[in-house]
Structure formats: C-alpha cells, structure tokens
XYZ file of C-alpha atoms in Angstrom:
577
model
C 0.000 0.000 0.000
C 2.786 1.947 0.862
C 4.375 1.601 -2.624
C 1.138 2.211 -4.568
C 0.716 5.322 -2.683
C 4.039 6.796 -3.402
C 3.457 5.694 -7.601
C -0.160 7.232 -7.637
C 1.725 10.376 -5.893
C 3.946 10.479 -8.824
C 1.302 9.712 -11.622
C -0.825 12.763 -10.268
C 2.262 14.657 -10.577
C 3.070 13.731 -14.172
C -0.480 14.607 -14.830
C -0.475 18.073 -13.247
C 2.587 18.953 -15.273
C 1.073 18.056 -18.370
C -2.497 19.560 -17.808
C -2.290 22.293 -15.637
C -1.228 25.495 -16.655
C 1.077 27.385 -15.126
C 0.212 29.215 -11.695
C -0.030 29.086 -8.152
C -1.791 25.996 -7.924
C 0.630 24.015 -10.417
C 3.391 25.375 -7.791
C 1.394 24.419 -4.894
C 0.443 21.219 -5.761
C 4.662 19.926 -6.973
C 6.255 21.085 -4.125
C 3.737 19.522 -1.762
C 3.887 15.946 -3.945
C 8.070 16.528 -3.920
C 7.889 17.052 0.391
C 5.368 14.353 0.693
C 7.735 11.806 -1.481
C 10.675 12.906 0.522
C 9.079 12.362 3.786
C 8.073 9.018 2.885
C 11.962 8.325 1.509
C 13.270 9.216 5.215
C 10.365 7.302 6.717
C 11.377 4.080 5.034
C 14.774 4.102 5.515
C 14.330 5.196 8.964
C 12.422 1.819 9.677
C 15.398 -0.142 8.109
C 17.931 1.799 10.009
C 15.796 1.013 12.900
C 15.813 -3.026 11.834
C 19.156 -3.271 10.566
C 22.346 -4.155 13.112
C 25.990 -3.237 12.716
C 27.400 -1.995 9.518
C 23.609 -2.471 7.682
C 22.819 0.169 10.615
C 25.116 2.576 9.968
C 24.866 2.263 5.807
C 20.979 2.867 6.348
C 21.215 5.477 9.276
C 23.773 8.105 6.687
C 21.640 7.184 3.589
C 18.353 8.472 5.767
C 20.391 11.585 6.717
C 21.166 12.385 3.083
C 17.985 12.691 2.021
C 16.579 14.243 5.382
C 19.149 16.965 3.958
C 17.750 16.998 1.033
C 13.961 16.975 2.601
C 15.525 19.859 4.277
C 16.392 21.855 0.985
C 13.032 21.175 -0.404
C 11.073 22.602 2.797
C 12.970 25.635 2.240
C 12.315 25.574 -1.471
C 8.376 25.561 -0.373
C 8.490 28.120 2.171
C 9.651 30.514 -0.108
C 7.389 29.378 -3.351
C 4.019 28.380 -1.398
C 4.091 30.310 1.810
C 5.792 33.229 0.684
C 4.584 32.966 -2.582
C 8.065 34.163 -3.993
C 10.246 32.823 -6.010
C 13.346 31.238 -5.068
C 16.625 33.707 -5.170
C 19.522 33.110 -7.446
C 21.820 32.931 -5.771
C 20.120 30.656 -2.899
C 21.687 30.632 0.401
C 19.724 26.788 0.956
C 21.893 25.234 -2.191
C 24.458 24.269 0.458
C 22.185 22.215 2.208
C 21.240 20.673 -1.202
C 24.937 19.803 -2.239
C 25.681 18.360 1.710
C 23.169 15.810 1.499
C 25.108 14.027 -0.885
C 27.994 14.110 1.569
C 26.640 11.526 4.344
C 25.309 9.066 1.620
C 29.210 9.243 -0.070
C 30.168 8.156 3.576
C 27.155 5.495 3.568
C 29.039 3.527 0.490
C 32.203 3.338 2.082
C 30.381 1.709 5.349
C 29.929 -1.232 2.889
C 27.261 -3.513 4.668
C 27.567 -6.083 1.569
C 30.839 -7.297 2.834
C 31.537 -9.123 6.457
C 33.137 -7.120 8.843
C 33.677 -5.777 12.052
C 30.002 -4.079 13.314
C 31.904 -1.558 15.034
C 33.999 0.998 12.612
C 37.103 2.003 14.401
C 37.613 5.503 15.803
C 40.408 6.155 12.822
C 38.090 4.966 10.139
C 35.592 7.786 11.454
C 37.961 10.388 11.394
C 39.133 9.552 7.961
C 35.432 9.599 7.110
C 35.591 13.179 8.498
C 38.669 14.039 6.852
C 36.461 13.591 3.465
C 33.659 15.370 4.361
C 35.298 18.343 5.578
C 37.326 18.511 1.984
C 33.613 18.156 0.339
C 32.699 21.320 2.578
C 36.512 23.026 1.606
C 35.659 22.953 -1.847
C 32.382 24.728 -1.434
C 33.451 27.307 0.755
C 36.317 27.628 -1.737
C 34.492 27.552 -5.005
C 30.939 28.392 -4.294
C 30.590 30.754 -1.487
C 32.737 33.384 -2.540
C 30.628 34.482 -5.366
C 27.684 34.758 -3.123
C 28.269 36.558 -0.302
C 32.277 37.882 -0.847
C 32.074 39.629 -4.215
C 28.335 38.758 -5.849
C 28.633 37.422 -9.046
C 25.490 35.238 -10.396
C 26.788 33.733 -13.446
C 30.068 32.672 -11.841
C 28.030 31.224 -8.758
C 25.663 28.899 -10.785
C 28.884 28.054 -12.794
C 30.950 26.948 -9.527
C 28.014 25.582 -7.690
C 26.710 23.481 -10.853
C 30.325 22.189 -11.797
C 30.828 21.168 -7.943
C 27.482 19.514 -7.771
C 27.885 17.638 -11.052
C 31.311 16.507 -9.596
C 29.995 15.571 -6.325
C 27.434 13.130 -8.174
C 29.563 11.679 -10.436
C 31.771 10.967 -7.679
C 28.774 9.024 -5.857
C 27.692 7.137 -8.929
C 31.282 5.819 -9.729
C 31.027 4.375 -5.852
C 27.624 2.761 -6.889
C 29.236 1.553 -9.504
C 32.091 -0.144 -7.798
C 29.404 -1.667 -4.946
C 27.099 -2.472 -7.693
C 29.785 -4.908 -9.271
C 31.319 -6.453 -6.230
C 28.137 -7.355 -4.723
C 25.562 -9.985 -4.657
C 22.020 -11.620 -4.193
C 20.047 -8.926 -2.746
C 23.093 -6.372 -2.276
C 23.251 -6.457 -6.010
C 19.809 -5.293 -6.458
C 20.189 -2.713 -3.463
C 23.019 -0.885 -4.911
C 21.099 -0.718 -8.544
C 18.547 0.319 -7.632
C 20.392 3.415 -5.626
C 22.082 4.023 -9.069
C 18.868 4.019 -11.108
C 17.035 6.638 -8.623
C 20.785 8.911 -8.289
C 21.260 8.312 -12.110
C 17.256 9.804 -12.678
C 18.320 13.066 -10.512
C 21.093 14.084 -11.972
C 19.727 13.507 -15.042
C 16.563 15.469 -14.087
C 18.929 18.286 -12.648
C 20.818 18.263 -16.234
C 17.568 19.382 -17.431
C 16.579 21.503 -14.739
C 19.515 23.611 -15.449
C 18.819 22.811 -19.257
C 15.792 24.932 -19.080
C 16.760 27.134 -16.969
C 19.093 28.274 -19.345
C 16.627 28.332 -22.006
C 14.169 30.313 -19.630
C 11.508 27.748 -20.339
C 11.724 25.736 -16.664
C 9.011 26.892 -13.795
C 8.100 24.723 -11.119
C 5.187 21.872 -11.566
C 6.618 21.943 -15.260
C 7.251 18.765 -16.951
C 11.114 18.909 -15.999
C 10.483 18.138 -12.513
C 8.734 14.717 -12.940
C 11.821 12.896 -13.430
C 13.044 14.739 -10.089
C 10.128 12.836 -8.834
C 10.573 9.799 -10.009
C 14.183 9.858 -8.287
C 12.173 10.172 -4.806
C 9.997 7.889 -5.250
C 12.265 5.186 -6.813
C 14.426 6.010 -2.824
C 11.051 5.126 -0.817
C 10.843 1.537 -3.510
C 14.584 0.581 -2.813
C 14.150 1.212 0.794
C 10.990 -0.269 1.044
C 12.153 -3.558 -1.170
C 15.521 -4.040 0.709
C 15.527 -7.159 2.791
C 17.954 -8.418 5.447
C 20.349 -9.186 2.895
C 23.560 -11.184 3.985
C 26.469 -9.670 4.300
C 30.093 -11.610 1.986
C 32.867 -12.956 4.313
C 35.928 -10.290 3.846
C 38.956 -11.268 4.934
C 41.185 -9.476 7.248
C 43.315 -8.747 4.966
C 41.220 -7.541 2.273
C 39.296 -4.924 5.008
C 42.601 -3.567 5.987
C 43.699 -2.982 2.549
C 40.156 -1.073 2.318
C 41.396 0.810 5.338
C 44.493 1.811 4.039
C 43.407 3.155 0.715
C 40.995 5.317 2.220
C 43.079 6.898 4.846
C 45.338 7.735 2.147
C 42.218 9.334 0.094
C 42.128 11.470 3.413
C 45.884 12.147 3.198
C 45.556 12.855 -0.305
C 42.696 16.234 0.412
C 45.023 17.117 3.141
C 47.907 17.450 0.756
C 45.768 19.244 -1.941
C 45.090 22.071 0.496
C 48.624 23.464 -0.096
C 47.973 23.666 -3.651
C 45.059 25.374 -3.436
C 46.394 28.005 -1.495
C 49.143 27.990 -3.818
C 46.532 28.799 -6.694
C 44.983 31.476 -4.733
C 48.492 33.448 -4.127
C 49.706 32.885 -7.809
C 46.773 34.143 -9.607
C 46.195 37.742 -10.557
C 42.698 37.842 -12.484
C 41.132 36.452 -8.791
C 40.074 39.969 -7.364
C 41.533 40.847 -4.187
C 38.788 40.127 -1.459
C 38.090 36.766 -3.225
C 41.654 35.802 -2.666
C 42.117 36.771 0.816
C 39.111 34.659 1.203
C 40.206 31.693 -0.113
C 43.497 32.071 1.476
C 41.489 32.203 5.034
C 39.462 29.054 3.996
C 42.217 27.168 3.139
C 44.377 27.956 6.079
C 41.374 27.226 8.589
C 40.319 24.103 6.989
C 44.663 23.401 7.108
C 44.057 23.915 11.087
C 41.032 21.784 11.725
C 42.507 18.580 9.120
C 45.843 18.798 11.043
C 44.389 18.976 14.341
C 41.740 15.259 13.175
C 45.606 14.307 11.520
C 46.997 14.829 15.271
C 43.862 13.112 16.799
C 44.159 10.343 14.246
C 48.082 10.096 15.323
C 47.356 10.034 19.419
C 44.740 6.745 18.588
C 46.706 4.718 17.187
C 49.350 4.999 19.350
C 47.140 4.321 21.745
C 45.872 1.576 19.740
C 49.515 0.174 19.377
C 50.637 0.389 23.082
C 47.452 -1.584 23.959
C 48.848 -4.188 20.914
C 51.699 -4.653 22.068
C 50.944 -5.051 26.146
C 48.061 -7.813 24.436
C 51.024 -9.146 22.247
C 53.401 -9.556 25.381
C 50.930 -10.949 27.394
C 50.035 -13.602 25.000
C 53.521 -14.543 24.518
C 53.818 -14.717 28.194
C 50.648 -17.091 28.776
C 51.627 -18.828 25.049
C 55.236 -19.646 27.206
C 53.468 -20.494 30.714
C 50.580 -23.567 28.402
C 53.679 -24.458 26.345
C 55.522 -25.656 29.465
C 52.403 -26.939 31.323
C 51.610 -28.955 27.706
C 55.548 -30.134 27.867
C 55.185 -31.129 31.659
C 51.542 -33.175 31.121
C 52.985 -34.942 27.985
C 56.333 -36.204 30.038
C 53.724 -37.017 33.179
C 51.517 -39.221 30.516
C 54.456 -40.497 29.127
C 55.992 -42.013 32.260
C 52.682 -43.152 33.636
C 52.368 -45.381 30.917
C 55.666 -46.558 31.346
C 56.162 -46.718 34.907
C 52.268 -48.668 35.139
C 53.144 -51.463 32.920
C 56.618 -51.847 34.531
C 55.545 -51.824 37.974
C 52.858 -54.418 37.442
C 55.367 -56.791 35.961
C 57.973 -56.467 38.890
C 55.363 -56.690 41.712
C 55.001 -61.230 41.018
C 58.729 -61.456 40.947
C 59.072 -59.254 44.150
C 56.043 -61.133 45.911
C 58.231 -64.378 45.330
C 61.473 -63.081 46.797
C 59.555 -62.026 49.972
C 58.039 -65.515 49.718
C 61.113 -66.779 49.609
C 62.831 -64.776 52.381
C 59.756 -65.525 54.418
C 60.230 -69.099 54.226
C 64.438 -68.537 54.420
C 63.601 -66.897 58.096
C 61.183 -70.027 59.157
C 64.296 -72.403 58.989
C 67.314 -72.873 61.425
C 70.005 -70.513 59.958
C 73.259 -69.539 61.407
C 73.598 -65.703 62.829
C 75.893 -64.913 59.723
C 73.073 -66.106 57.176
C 69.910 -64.934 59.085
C 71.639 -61.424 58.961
C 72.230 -62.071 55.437
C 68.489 -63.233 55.009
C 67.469 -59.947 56.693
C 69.545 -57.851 54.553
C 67.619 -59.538 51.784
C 64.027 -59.069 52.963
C 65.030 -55.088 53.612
C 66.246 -54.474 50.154
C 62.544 -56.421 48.824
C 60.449 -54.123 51.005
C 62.220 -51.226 49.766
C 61.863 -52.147 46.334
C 57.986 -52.825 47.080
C 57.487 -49.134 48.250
C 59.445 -47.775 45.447
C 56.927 -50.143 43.271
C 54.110 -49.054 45.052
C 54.960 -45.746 44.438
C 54.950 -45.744 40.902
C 51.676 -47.214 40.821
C 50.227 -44.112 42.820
C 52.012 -42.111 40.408
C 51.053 -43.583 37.316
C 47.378 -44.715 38.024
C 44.622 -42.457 36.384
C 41.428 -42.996 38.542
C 39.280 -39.677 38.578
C 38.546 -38.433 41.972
C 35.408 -37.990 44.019
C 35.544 -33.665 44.387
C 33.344 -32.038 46.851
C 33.184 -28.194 48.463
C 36.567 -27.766 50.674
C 37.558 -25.072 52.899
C 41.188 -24.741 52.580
C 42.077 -22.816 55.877
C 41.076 -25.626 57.905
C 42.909 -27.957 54.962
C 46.187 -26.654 55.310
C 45.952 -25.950 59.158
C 45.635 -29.650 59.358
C 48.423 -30.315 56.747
C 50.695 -28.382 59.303
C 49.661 -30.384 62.147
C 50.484 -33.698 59.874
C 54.355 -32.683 59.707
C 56.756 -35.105 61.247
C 57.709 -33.891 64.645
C 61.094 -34.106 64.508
C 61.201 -31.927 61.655
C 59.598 -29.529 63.644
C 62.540 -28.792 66.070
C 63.409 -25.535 68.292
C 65.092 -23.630 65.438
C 62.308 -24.217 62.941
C 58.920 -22.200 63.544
C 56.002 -22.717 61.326
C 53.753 -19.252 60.792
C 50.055 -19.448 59.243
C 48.266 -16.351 57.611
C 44.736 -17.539 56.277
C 42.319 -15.139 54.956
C 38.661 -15.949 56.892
C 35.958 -16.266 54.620
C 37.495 -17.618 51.613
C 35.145 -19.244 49.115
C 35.193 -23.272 48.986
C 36.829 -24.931 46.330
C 35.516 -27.870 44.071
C 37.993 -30.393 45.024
C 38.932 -33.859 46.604
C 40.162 -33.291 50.098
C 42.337 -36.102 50.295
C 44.212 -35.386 47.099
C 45.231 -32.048 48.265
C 46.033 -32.748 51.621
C 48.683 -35.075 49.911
C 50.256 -32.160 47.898
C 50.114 -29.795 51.425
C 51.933 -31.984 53.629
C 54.232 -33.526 51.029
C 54.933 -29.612 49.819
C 55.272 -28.538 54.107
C 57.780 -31.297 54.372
C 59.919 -30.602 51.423
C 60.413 -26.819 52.890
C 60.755 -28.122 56.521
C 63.675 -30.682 55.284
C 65.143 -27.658 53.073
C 65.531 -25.965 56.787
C 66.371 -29.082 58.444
C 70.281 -28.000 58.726
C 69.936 -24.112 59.691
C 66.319 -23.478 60.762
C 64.137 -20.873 59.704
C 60.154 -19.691 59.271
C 57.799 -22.039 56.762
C 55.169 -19.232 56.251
C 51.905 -20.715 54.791
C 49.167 -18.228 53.340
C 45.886 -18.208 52.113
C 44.388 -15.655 50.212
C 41.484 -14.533 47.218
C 43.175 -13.565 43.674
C 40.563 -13.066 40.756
C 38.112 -15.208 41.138
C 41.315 -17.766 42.927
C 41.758 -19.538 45.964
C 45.708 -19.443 46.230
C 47.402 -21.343 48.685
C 51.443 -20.018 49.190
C 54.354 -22.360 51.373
C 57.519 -20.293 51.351
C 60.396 -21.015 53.620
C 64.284 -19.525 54.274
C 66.059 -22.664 52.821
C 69.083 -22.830 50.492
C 66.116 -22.522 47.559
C 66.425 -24.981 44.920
C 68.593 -24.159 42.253
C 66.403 -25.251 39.078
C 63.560 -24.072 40.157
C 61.797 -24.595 36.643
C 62.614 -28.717 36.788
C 61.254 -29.379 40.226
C 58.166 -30.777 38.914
C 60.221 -32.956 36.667
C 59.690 -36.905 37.286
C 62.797 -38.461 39.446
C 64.528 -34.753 39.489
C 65.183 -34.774 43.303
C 67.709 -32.820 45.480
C 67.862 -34.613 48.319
C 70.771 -37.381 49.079
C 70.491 -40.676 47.223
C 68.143 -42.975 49.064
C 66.397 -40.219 50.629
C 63.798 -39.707 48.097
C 62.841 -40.594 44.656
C 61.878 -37.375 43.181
C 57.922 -38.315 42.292
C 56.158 -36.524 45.334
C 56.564 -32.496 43.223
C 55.333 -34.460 39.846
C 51.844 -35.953 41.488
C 51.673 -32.966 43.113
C 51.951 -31.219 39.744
C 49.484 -33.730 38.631
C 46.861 -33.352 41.115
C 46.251 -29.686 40.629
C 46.033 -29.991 37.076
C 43.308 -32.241 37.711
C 41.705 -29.920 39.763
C 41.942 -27.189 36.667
C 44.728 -25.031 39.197
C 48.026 -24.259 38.815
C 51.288 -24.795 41.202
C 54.367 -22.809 40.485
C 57.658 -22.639 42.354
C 59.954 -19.479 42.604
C 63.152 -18.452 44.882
C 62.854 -15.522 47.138
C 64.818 -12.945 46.931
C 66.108 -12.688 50.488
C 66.747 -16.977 50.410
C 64.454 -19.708 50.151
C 61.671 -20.861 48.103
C 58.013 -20.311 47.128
C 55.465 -22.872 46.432
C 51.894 -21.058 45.020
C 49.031 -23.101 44.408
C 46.031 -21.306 42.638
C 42.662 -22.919 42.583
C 39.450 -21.621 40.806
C 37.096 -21.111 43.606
C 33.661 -22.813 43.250
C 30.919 -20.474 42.847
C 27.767 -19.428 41.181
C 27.950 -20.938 37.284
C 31.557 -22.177 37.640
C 30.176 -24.480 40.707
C 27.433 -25.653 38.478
C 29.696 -26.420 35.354
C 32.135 -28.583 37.319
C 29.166 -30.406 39.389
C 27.828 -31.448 35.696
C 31.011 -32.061 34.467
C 31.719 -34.344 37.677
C 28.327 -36.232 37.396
C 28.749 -36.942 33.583
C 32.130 -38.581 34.404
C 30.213 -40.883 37.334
C-alpha cells in the first residue's frame, strides 16, 4: 500500500505537469507531492535503520540523513514558493544544504554492509570519514561561497556551484558503480537500484539547469517529474531491501580497504597546499576573493591537522594496547607451552612406569616368599643377617613399586566443596615432629571467609603436607620460618608455602619426574610431579619461585567454586560418574 501510494503520488504529478497550466496551484500542488515523497523516503529508511544491526545500521542510518538533507532543501524551497509565494533567489543561500546531502550518503558507500566485517567501525576509520567530508565542505566554501556573499557574481556562482554539484554526483555514482559490481544476491539489487534513482536526478537536474538556461523551466513543469521519479524510486529501494547477507571479507582484504581510504584522506590534506598555492599565484582572482580563499584554506589546514593529530594520538594508543596484548600472550603462550611439555612427560611415564611396575610386583612377591620361608628355617647368625639384609632391600623395592603405581594410576577423583584454611591448618599439624625442632617455627596467615573450592580433600592434603615437608627438610640444617598463606586472587583460591632454605637451584625442573635434590636414598623425586598432577586435575596451577632474600616459594592457585563455575564442574563431575 505503501508503494502504490508513493506511484499514484507520482502519476498525479506527471499529470499536473502536463495539464495544468502554469500558476499558483501548479506550484502548490509539486512542491507539496516533492515534500510528501521525501518524507516518505526518510520514513522508510528510517524503519530499516531502525531493523538493521551493525554496519547495515550505519549504511541505512547516513543514507536516511542524506535525504533528510535533502527533505531539508526542499522545505525551504516551499516556504519561499508556497508560503511566501516568492520565487526562489539566485543565488540561494539553501543550495548548500542541497549539495551536503550528498555528503553523508558518499560516507554510507564506504560503510559497505555487503561485505563481512567488524560491526563496530574504528575511531580512525571515522575520522578519515571526516577528513572527506570536511574537503567536500573546503571545496564549497572555496568555489561556491565566494561568489555569493564575498564579491556577488550570479553567473560565476551557478557556474561553480553546478560544476561542484555535477562533480559531487559523479563521484557518488562511480562508488555505486564499484558496490554495484562487487556485490551480490540482494546487495546487487540494493546498490542498482540506488544508481537508477541517483542516475534519474542528476539527469533530471541536467535538465533543470537545461531549461533554466533556455528560460523555459518553472516549477510543476514537466522537468520536474523525473526529479520525482528519483524520490519515489528512494522510498521503492528502501521499502524492497531485505535483510540481505552480508560476503565474508577477509582481514586482509578490510585492511587494505582501510588503508586506501586513509590515504584518500591524506591525499585532500595534501591538496590544500595547492590550493592556497593557486589562490596566491593568480592575478585575475580579485583581491577580497583571494584573501578569502586564502582564510578558507588555512582554517580548513588547522582543523585537518588537528583530526591528523587526533588520528596520530589513537593509534598509538591503539599500538601500546597491541603490544601489552602481544606480550601478554607470549607470556601465557610460554606459561601452556611448558604446562603442555610437563603433562605430555607425566603421561608419558605413567604409561611406562604402570606397565613396569605391574610386571615387577610377582617377581618381588616371590622373593619375599622366599625370604619368608628362608627366616622359618634354622640358619646360622651370619646367614639370618644375610636373610634380613635380603628381605630389607625387597620391602624397599615394594614401596618404590608401590609408588609408581600411585604415580602412574589415572582414577578420577570424588571432588566435593573444601575449605582450605582448615585444609592446610591440618596439613601443618600432619608434619613429622622431629622436623619440627626448636630452630624451625612454622607461621600461618589464612584469609577468613574464603570461598570453597571444588575439590577432593584427600588429594590435596597429599600435595600440602608432602609440599610442608619438602620446605621443613630444606631448613632441616639451619632453621628458619615455613610461612603458609591463604588468600582470594581473581576469582582464585591461592594457597602459598615459602620457607628460608638454600632454595632450589632449578627451580623450573622441580616438577620434573625423578629430578630430586635430596641425598640418594632419601627420596625418589615423584612426590613435586603428582603434586603437579593433582592440581592440574583440579583445573589449578602450582608454580615454584626463589625468594629474593633466600628460600623458596610454592603457590598453588585454585578456581574457587561459585555461582555458574560451581554448576559447570558439578555437571562435568556427574557426567564422568
């Protein structure tokens, strides 16, 4: 209904130009059919700026602010020819408004909403955008304006304004054009449509200006239906226009886009100097003309340089904020590449170390058989000692066996909500007491009401104490202070054991399998790697520094169960059951 009522608007206008004689009432009735056709073009692609997300938003939002420009310049046109009954001045102090609206729809092609790309244009892209627009204004200020209010001249302004305005459109319908070829689908049809109606109005102002010349042109006259026809060809292509899809553009393609027009805004920035050097140079400009030009050109040189020096300050700022995102990437692309090398050799050895242990556990079940039964029978003092010697090195080898079992076996655990003050005050309390002597002091600093932790108990009790041992037998020789803190970091639980030992001297290899530094037979250096295990399990991490002033630090971070994150792990857990 909408687009019949627009095309019966137009018919009665063709008809009135051809029947109606001309008068008042031929005036009256064209420039109330133009407004009307104008207001329903904004109206439409209002409502699709309104619908539209993104890129489509912004294309639709700067095309409906071109032609409310251009409903502008024809609300001025009817003031003055049905209100005041006048007729329109030459030269006409509204024409500006009429050659701006062009401006915004220029900008409105180089949003491109065809193509696929970021929704949000970046603040540079905007300013080049500005850049342009201001050098549209430059040359009218330059070219136009000083024959109409500097030194009057009629014939030279409708020869400026006319050759601007023709340049100004050819300019767009090139860019239609381009679109029109690159596109697709419904984009295709879009963008031709735009150049059909843009193609009718310059055409119609070619003849406008045609019979103007020719003194034959009056308004309502038959050279204003194609004029018309332009308006209400916008309201069809706005009305028609769909949620097309937008073409994938790659990165690289939209910066290249990027770069070409920033150096389109580079480019009007560098013509200014030549301009001004045209306005020095020539002497048949009269004098008050060229001082005025000169002014133009050296305040438009001010306000380019000063978007130029805006442009410059963002993307520094845009390149510091790179390159702190670049460093920390590398830094957490480091950190996952040595947690990724440290699972694989943990994987690796459990494999290895399972199969092997289960193969030497019947041969060492037979020797203690066998040592059992040696022990039952009369033996001399010599070979009983002997025999005893025998069933010590077995049981040793048992628990080394048994510990590569608990090292290598993969059984998931049973994780519920645990506080971890009360976890490591009771890891503390499980330290041997003779490691616990006069010169060494243990100091606790837990953080009340830290959030619970999705976790098995047990596990980490196992990586406390065996962690609070390691720093108490570090001090074992000289004393010193095992501080153990708690504390909330980012949504993390983080559990820190440092003491004033010797510190460890390859800090990065302590959660290496079998890398130990305690004496031979003291340790088999597999307590740090199921340690390292155990909180990787739990989706944590442990890390292990040296202190400045001596000694180490162990820090164990744990994601703290609450709201969503609580509910993800307690499906996760029950889909493993």
């Amino acid at each position: 209904m909408w687009i019949f009522g627009v095309l019966a608007l137009l018919c009665a206008q063709a008809v009135a130009s051809l029947t109606l004689a001309r008068g008042f009432a031929l005036v009256v009735l064209s420039d109330l059919a133009q407004l009307v056709l104008l207001i329903s073009a904004t109206a439409a692609l209002a409502l699709n700026a309104i619908r539209a997300r993104g890129r489509t938003r912004i294309f639709w939002a700067l095309m409906m602010l071109g032609v409310g420009l251009w409903l502008g310049y024809q609300c001025l046109w009817s003031y003055i020819e049905v209100y005041l009954r006048k007729e329109v001045p030459d030269p006409f102090g509204g024409d500006v408004v009429l050659f701006l609206h062009l401006v915004p729809m220029m900008a409105a092609l180089a949003a491109q909403p065809h193509r696929e790309q970021s929704d949000q244009p970046s603040r540079t892209g905007s300013l080049d955008f500005a850049l342009l627009g201001i050098w549209w204004v430059y040359l009218y200020l330059l070219t136009v304006i000083p024959w109409q209010y500097v030194l009057q001249r009629v014939s030279l302004y409708d020869f400026s304004f006319n050759t601007l305005y023709l340049t100004e459109k050819i300019v767009f319908l090139a860019g239609l054009v381009l679109l029109w070829l690159r596109a697709q689908g419904q984009w295709r049809i879009i963008y031709a449509n735009w150049f059909g109606a843009s193609l009718i109005y310059a055409f119609s102002s070619y003849l406008a200006n045609w019979g103007i010349a020719r003194h034959v042109y009056f308004s309502g006259s038959i050279y204003d239906v194609p004029l018309a026809a332009s308006m209400a060809w916008v309201t069809i292509t706005a009305l028609t226009a769909a949620d097309a899809p937008a073409q994938r553009l790659t990165q690289e393609r939209s910066a290249i886009q990027a770069i070409w027009i920033a150096r389109l805004g580079m480019l009007c920035i560098l013509s200014l100097p030549l301009f001004a050097a045209w306005d020095l140079f020539d002497r048949s400009m009269p004098h008050p003309v060229r001082v005025f030009r000169l002014v133009v050109t050296m305040a438009s040189m001010l306000v380019m340089c000063l978007l130029v020096f805006c442009k410059q300050f963002l993307l520094d700022k845009e390149l510091l904020r790179l390159l702190a995102t670049s460093r920390n990437s590398l830094e957490n692309l480091k950190r996952v590449q040595t947690q990724l090398v440290q699972s694989e050799k943990l994987a690796a050895l459990g494999q290895l170390v399972g199969g092997a242990a289960h193969e030497l556990n019947n041969p060492l079940a037979a020797m203690m058989g066998y040592t059992d039964m040696l022990s039952a029978t009369p033996l001399s003092t010599e070979q009983r000692a002997l025999s005893q010697k025998i069933e010590q090195q077995v049981r040793r080898t048992r628990t080394l066996v048994a510990s590569l079992l608990s090292f290598a076996k993969q059984v998931p655990s049973e994780k519920t909500l645990v506080d971890m003050n009360p976890l490591v005050q009771t890891a503390v309390k499980l330290c041997p007491p003779h490691l616990r002597s006069a010169h060494i002091k243990v100091r606790t600093e837990l953080t009340p009401g830290l959030p619970k932790v999705f976790a098995d108990s047990n596990q980490l009790l196992q990586v406390c104490v065996h962690i609070s041992n390691n720093a108490l037998h570090a001090m074992a020789e000289k004393g010193g202070c095992l501080t153990v803190t708690t504390q909330m970091e980012r949504e993390m639980v983080v559990v820190e054991f440092s003491d004033e030992g010797p510190g460890i001297k390859e800090p990065e290899r302590v959660f290496d399998p079998f890398y130990t530094t305690r004496p031979i037979g003291q340790g088999i250096g597999l307590g740090l790697s199921a340690c390292y295990g155990i909180i990787q399990d739990h989706k944590g991490r442990i890390l292990c520094q040296n202190r400045p002033r001596g000694g180490a630090t162990f820090r164990i971070e744990l994601p703290s169960a609450n709201g969503a994150a609580l509910e993800d792990r307690m499906q996760k857990a029950t889909a493993s059951v």
